[in-house]
Every structure is written in C-alpha cells, then in structure tokens.
mmCIF file of C-alpha atoms in Angstrom:
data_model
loop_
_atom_site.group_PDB
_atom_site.id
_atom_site.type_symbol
_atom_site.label_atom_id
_atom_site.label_comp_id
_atom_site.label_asym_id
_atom_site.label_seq_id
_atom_site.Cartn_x
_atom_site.Cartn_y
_atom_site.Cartn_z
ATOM 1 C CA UNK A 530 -19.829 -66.875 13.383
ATOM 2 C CA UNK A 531 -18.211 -70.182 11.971
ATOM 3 C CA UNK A 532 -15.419 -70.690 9.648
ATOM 4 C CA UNK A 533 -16.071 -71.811 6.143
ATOM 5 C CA UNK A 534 -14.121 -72.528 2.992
ATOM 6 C CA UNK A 535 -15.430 -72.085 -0.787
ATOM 7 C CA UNK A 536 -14.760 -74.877 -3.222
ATOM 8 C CA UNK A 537 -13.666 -72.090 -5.715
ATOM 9 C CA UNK A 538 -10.545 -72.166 -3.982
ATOM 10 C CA UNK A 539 -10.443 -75.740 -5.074
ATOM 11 C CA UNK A 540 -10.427 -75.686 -9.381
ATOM 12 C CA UNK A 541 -7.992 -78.137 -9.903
ATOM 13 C CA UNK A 542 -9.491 -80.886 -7.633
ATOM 14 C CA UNK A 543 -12.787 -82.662 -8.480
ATOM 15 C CA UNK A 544 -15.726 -82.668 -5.522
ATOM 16 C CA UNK A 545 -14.751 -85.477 -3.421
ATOM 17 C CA UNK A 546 -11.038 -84.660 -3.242
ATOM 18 C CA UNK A 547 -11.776 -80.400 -2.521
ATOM 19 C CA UNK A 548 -13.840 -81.986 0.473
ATOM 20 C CA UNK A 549 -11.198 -84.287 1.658
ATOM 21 C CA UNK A 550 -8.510 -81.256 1.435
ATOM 22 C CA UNK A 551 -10.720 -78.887 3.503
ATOM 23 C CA UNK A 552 -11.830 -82.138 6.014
ATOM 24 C CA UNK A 553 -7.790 -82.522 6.517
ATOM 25 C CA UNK A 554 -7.208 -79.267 7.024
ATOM 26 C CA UNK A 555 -9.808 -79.143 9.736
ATOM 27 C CA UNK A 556 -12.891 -76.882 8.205
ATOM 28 C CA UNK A 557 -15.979 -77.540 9.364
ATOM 29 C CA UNK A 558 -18.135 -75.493 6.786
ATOM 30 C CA UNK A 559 -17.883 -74.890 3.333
ATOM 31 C CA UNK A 560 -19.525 -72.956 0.614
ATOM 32 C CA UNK A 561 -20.520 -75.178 -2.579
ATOM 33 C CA UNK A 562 -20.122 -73.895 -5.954
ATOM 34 C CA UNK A 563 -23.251 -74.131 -8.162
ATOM 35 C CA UNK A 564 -21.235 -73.271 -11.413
ATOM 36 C CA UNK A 565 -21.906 -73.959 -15.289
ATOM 37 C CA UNK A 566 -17.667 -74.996 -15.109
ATOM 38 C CA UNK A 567 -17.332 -75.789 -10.928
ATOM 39 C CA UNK A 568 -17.437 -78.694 -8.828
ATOM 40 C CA UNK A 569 -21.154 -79.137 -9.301
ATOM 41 C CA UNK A 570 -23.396 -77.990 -12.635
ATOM 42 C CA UNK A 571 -26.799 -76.769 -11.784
ATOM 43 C CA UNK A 572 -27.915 -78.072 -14.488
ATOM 44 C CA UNK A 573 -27.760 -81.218 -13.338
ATOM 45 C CA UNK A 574 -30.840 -80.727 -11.161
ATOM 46 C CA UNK A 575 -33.179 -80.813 -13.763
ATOM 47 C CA UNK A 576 -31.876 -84.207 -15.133
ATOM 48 C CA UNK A 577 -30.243 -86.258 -12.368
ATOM 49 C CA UNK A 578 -31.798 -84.084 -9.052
ATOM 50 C CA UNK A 579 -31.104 -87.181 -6.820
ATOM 51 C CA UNK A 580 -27.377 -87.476 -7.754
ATOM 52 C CA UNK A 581 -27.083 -84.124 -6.761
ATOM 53 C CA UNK A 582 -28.208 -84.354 -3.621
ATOM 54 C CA UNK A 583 -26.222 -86.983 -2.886
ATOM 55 C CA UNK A 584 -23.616 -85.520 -3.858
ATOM 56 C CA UNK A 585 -23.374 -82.242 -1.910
ATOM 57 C CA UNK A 586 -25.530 -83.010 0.947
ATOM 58 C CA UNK A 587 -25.130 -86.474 1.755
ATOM 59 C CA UNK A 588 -21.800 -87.715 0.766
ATOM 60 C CA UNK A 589 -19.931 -85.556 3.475
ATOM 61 C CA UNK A 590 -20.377 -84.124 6.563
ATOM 62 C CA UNK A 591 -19.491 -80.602 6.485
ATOM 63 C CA UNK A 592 -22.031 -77.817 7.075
ATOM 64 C CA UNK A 593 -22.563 -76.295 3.788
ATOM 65 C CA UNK A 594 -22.107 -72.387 4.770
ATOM 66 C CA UNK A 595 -24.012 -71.039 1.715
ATOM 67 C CA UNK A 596 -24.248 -71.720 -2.599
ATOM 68 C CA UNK A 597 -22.583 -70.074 -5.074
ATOM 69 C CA UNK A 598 -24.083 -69.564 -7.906
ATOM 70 C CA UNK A 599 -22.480 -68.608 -11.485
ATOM 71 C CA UNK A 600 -24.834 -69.568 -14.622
ATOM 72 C CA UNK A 601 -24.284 -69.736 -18.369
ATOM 73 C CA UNK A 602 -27.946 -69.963 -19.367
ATOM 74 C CA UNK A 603 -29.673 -66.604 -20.092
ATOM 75 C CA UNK A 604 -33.210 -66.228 -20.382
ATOM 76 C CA UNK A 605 -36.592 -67.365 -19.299
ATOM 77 C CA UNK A 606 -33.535 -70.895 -18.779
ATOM 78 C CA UNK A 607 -31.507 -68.903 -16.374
ATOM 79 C CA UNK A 608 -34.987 -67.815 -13.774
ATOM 80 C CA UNK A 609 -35.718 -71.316 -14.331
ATOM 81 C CA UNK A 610 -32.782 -72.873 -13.306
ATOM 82 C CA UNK A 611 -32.355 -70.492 -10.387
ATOM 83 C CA UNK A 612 -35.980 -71.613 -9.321
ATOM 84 C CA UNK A 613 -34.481 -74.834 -9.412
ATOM 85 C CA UNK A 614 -31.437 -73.656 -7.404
ATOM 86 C CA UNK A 615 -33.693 -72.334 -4.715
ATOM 87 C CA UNK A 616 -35.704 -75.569 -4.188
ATOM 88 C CA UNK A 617 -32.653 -77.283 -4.207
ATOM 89 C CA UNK A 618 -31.530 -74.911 -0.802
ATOM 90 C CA UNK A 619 -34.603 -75.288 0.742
ATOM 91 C CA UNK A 620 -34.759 -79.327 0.608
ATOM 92 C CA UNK A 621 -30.721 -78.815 1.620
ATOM 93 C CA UNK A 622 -31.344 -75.824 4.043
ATOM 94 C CA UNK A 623 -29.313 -73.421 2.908
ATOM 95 C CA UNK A 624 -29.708 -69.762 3.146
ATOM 96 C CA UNK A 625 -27.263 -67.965 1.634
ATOM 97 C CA UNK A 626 -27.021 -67.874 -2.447
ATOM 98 C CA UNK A 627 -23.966 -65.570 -3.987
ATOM 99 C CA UNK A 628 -24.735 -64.756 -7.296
ATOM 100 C CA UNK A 629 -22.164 -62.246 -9.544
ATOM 101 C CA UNK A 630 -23.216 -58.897 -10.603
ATOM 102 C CA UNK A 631 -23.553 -57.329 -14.163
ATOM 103 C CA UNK A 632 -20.254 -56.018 -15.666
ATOM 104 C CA UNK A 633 -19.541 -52.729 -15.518
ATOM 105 C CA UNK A 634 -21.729 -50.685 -18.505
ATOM 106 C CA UNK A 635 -24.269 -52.635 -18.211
ATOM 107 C CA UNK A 636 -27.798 -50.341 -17.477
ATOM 108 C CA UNK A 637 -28.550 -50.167 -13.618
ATOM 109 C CA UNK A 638 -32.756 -50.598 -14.129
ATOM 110 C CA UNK A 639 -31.553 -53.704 -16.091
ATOM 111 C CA UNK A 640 -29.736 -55.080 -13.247
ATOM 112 C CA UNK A 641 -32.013 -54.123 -10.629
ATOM 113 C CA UNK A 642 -34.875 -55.744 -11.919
ATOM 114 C CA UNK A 643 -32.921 -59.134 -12.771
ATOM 115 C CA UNK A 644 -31.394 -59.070 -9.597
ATOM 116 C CA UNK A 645 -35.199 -58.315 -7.951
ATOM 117 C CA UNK A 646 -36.138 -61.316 -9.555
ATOM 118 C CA UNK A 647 -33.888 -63.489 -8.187
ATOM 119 C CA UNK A 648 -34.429 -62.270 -4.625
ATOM 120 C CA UNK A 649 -38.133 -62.690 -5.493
ATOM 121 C CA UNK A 650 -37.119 -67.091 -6.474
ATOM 122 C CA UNK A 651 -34.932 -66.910 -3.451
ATOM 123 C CA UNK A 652 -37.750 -65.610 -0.791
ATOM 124 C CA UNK A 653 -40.322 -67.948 -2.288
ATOM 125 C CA UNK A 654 -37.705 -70.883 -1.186
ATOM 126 C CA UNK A 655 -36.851 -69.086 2.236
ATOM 127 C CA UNK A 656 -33.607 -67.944 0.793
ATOM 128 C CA UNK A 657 -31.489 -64.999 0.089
ATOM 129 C CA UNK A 658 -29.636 -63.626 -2.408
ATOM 130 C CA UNK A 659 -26.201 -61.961 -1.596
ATOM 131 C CA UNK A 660 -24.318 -60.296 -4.636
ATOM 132 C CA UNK A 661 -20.828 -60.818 -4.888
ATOM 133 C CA UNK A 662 -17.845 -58.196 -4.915
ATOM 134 C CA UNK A 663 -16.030 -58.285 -8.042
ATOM 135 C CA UNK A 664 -13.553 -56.514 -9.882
ATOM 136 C CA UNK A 665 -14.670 -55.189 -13.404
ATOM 137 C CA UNK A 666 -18.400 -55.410 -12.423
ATOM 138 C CA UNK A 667 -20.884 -53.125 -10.892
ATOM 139 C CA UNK A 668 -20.216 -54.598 -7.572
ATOM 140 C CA UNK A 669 -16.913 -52.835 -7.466
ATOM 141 C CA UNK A 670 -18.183 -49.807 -5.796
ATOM 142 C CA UNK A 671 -19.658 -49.977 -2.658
ATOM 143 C CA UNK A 672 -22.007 -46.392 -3.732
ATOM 144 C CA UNK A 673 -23.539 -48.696 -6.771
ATOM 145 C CA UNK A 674 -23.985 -51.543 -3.712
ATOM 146 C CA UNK A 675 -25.761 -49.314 -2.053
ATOM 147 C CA UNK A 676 -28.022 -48.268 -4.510
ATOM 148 C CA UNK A 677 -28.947 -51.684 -5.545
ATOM 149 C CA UNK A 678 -29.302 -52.896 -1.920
ATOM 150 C CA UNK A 679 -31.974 -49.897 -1.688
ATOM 151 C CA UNK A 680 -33.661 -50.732 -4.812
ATOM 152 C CA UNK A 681 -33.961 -54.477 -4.854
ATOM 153 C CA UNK A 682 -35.912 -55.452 -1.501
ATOM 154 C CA UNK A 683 -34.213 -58.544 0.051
ATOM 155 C CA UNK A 684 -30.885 -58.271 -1.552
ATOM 156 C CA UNK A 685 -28.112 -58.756 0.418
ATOM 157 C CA UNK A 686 -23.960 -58.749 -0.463
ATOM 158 C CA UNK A 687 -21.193 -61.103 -0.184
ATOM 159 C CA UNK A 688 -18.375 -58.972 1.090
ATOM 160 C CA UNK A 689 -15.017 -59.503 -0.302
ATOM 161 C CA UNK A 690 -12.482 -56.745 1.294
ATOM 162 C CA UNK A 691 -9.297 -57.312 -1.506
ATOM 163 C CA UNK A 692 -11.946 -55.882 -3.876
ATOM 164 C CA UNK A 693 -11.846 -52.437 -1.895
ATOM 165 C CA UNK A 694 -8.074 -52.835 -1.481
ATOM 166 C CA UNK A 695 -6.674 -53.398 -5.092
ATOM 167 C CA UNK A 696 -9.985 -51.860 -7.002
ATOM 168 C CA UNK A 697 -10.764 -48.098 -8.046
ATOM 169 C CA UNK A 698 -13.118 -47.873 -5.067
ATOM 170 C CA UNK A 699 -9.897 -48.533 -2.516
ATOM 171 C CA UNK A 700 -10.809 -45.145 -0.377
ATOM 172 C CA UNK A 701 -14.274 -45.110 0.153
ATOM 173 C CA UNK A 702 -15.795 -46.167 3.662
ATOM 174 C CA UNK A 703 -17.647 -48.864 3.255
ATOM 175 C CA UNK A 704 -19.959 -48.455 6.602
ATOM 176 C CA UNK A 705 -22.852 -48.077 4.855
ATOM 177 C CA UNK A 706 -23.190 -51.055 3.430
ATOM 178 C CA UNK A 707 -22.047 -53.334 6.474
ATOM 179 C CA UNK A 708 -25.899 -54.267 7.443
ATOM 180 C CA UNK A 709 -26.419 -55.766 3.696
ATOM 181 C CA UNK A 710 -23.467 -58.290 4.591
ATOM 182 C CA UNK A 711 -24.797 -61.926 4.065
ATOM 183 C CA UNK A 712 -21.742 -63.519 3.166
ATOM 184 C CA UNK A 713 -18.131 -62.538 3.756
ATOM 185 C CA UNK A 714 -14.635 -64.083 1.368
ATOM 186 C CA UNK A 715 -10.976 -63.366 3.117
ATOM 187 C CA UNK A 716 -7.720 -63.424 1.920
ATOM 188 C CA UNK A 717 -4.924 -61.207 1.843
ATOM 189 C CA UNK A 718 -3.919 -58.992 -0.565
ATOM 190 C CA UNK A 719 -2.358 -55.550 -1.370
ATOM 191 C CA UNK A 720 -3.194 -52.847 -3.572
ATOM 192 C CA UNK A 721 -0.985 -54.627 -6.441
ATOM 193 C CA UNK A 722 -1.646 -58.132 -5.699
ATOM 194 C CA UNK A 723 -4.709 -59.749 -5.057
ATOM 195 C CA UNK A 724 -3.640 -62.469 -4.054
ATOM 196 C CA UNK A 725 -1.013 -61.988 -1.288
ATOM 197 C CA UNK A 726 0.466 -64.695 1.535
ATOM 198 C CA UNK A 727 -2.168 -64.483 4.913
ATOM 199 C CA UNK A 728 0.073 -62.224 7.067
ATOM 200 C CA UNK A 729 1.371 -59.997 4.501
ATOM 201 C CA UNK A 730 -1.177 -57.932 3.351
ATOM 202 C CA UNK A 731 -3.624 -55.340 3.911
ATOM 203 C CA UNK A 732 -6.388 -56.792 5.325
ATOM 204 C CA UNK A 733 -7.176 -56.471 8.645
ATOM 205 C CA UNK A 734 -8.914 -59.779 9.850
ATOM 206 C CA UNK A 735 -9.626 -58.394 13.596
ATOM 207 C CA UNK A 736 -11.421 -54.966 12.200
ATOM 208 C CA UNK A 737 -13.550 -56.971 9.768
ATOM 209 C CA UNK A 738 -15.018 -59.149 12.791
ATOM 210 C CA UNK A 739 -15.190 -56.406 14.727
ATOM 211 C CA UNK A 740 -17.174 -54.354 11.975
ATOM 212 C CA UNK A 741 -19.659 -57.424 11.661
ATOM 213 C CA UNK A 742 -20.007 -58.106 15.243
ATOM 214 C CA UNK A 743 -21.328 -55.124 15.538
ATOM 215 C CA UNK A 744 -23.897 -55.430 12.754
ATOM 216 C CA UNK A 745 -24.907 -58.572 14.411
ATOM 217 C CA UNK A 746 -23.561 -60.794 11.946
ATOM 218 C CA UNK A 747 -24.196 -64.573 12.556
ATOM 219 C CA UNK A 748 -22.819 -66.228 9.724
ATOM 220 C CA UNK A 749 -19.975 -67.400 7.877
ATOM 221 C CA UNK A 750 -16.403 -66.036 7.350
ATOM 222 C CA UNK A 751 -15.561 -67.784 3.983
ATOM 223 C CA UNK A 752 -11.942 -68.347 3.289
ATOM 224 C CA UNK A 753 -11.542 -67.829 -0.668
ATOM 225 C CA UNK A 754 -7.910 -68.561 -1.413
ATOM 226 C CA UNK A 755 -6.996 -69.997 -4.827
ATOM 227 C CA UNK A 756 -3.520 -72.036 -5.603
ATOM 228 C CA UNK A 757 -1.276 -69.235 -6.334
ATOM 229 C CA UNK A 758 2.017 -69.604 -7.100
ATOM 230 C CA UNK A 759 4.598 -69.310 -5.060
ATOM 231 C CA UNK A 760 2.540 -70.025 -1.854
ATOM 232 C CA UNK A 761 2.116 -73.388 -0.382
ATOM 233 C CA UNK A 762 -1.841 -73.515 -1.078
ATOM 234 C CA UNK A 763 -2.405 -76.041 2.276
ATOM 235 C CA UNK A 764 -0.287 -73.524 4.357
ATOM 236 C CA UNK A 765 -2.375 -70.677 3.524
ATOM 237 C CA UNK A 766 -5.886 -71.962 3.988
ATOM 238 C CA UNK A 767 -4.652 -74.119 7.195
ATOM 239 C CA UNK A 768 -2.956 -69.966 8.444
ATOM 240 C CA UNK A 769 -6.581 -68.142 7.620
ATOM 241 C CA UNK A 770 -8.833 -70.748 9.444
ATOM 242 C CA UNK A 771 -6.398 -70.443 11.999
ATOM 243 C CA UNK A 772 -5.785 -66.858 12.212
ATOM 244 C CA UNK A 773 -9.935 -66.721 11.964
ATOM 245 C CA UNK A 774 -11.128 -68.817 14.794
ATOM 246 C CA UNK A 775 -8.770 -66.963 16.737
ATOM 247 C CA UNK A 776 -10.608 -63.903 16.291
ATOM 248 C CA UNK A 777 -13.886 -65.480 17.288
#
C-alpha cells in the first residue's frame, strides 16, 4: 500500500500550490481531481490536451494514486468526455477513476447501465472505475453497493468509512463488499461530525488495513481531509500520513 492525498482536500489553493502543500508535508502520492469546478477541468482535454498533461503529469513529481472524476456535462457529452478521461489515464498510467453515484431516488436499472458504461470506456483504456461513498446518494448503503458491484461487471468502490459512521447505514457489516475496494478516503469522524480531528474519532485506521490486507489490497490509502474549522488543516493531514505509514 502507499499513502496518497486527494486534491479535494485542497479547494482553496490552485494546482501548483495544493502540490507544493502535500510535497511539504511529505506525500508521495496524490489523487488528482478531474472536476467541472476542481483543480483541473476535463474539459480541457478536448481543447488544450497538451496543457493538461503538462500540467498533472509533468509539472511535479508525485505518483498520481488514481483520478477523480465529477462531470457537469450529461449526455452523449458526458460518455464522451469520460472516453476522453480514460485515454487521458492510459497515456498518464493511471488505474483508478472515482466517479460519484446517482442520488438517492434515482431508478437502480438507470444507474446500472450508466455506470456499466463507464466501466465499459474505462476497460477499453485499461482502467477501472471505482464508485465513490457518499452521503445522500445510492452509494450510502453498502446492500445497494453490493448490488451494483454484482450487476455492473468491472465496477469497483472507493471506500470512504465516515460514510458508514455518520450515515443511515452506520450498523451494517460491510464485509461483503471489501473485495470491490479500489480506492480507499480516511479521516476521522463521529456519528455527528464528519469531519472530526485524526485521533478523536471513530475510525479505526489499524482495522481498516487490516480488513484490506487481507483482501489483498495493493493500492492507495487516500487521505481526504478538507480545511475545517477549528483544526489546523497542515496538522491534520501531516497526523494521518503519519498515523498511516505507521500502520504499513
């Protein structure tokens, strides 16, 4: 395993600067947002492709753990796009691709067969597609996870354990759906707070490794702290990767 860092911890710094942070404070990996309003639009590969791969692949030199990915096109624009998106991880060789699930209500054959799709783009590029664990969408509940893992062939998820703490799906074993982990996002939190100082919260860093050692897991633990007040941001990400490597 290796420790990474996602630039959505990062809003309030441009590109450059997030990577500087998270070179100072001594990551080695980090996960690249691909976001319509993040550090880097995807839309910018079908205009300026170049500039882009400059810009995330050759203007630092931190592994890039994994993309992800968060749209605003719809459509015949959004497969596109994501085609786009998966040539861009080949020629950068990356893997892993997070993508959100639907919110909650929306029809399940709807969302298997967009999220199919996507796997389908992703596999043609030698990628995968890990859905992410969200509050307020399908990917709340580890039963619907499941069922979507079984249904779409290739799909993966991007584990994120303060969703099974604070969320309605806070007592259900999530064993299961260990073997679909591509992608992992710590912090701390507690059942009323989300976003809690490393240390003082529920999650239990040493079970989690544990839990994917022995699913074999290979890849990334992704830090995924955002500024929060009344934490000292630096302190927190410098106490995960810390308490992290530790643990491997």
């Amino acid at each position: 395993m290796i420790i990474a860092a996602t630039l959505e911890c990062l809003p309030d710094r441009c590109f450059e600067d997030a990577i500087e942070l998270l070179n100072d404070l001594e990551f080695t990996a980090v996960e690249i947002d691909l976001h319509s309003d993040g550090h880097v639009d995807p839309a910018d590969l079908l205009t300026v492709p170049e500039k882009v791969v400059h810009q995330v692949r050759h203007s630092h030199r931190m592994e890039i753990s994994g993309y992800s990915i968060d749209l605003k096109q719809s459509g015949a624009e959004h497969y596109a796009l994501f085609d786009e998106i998966c040539k861009f991880a080949k020629a950068t060789r990356v893997v892993t691709l997070t993508v959100p699930s639907a919110e909650l209500g929306t029809p399940f054959n709807e969302e298997v067969e967009h999220l199919q799709r996507l796997v389908d783009l992703a596999e043609a590029q030698g990628a995968r597609v890990a859905v992410k664990c969200e509050l307020g969408r399908l990917s709340e509940d580890p039963d619907t996870l499941m069922v979507l893992c079984d249904n779409v062939h290739g799909l993966g998820i991007t584990m994120d354990p303060s969703v099974f703490i604070c969320g309605p799906a806070k007592n259900k074993n999530l064993d299961r759906i260990l073997k679909y982990v591509y992608n992992i996002h710590l912090r701390d939190s507690l059942p009323d707070k989300f976003h809690a100082s490393v240390g003082q919260g529920e999650i239990d860093y040493g079970k989690w490794v544990s839990l994917l050692e022995r699913e074999r897991y290979n890849r990334a633990l992704t830090v995924s702290i955002p500024p929060t007040e009344g934490l000292d941001h630096r302190v927190e990400l410098r106490k995960l990767r810390r308490l992290l490597e530790s643990l491997i």
